[in-house]
C-alpha angles and dihedrals in degrees: 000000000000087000086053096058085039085063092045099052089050093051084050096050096037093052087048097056087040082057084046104059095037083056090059099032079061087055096037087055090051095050094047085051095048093044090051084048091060103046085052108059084041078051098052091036083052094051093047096053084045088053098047091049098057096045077061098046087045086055106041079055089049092048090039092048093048095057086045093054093048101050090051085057103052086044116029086149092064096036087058093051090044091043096052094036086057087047094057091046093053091043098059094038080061095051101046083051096058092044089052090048090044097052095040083060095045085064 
């Protein structure tokens, strides 16, 4: 008899703490939701912020090409000068780089 109730206690005891957990794994589940539901819409608010900003960037290059374009243009004469003269610089930094580099490696 008394193995019986000692059963049964530990059934009792066993199925409350079962209850129990279900009870926390429910509020567990609508933590976690409303935490999902959170990062999302910061998410989404991020993405949109993201989004204006580089329709703004992609208007101020536009702006900034077309007046490019257009004093090119107007002047082809001086944005060849300034083109090759671009190119030349770029050419003998180049070269003085790869002097430097080759030289470092000859120690």
């Amino acid at each position: 008899m008394a193995d019986a109730n000692l059963a049964q206690d530990t059934r009792a005891t066993i199925e409350a703490q079962i209850i129990e957990l279900r009870n926390e794994m429910g509020r567990l589940s609508k933590s976690l939701q409303a935490r999902a539901s959170d990062a999302a819409e910061e998410a989404e608010d991020a993405f949109e912020t993201v989004k204006a900003r580089a329709n703004g960037a992609a208007k101020t290059v536009r702006r900034q090409a077309h007046a490019v374009s257009e004093a090119i243009g107007e002047n082809p004469g001086t944005a060849a000068a300034v083109l090759s003269s671009a190119g030349v610089m770029g050419l003998l930094v180049g070269f003085a780089a790869g002097y430097i580099l080759a030289s470092g490696s000859r120690r």
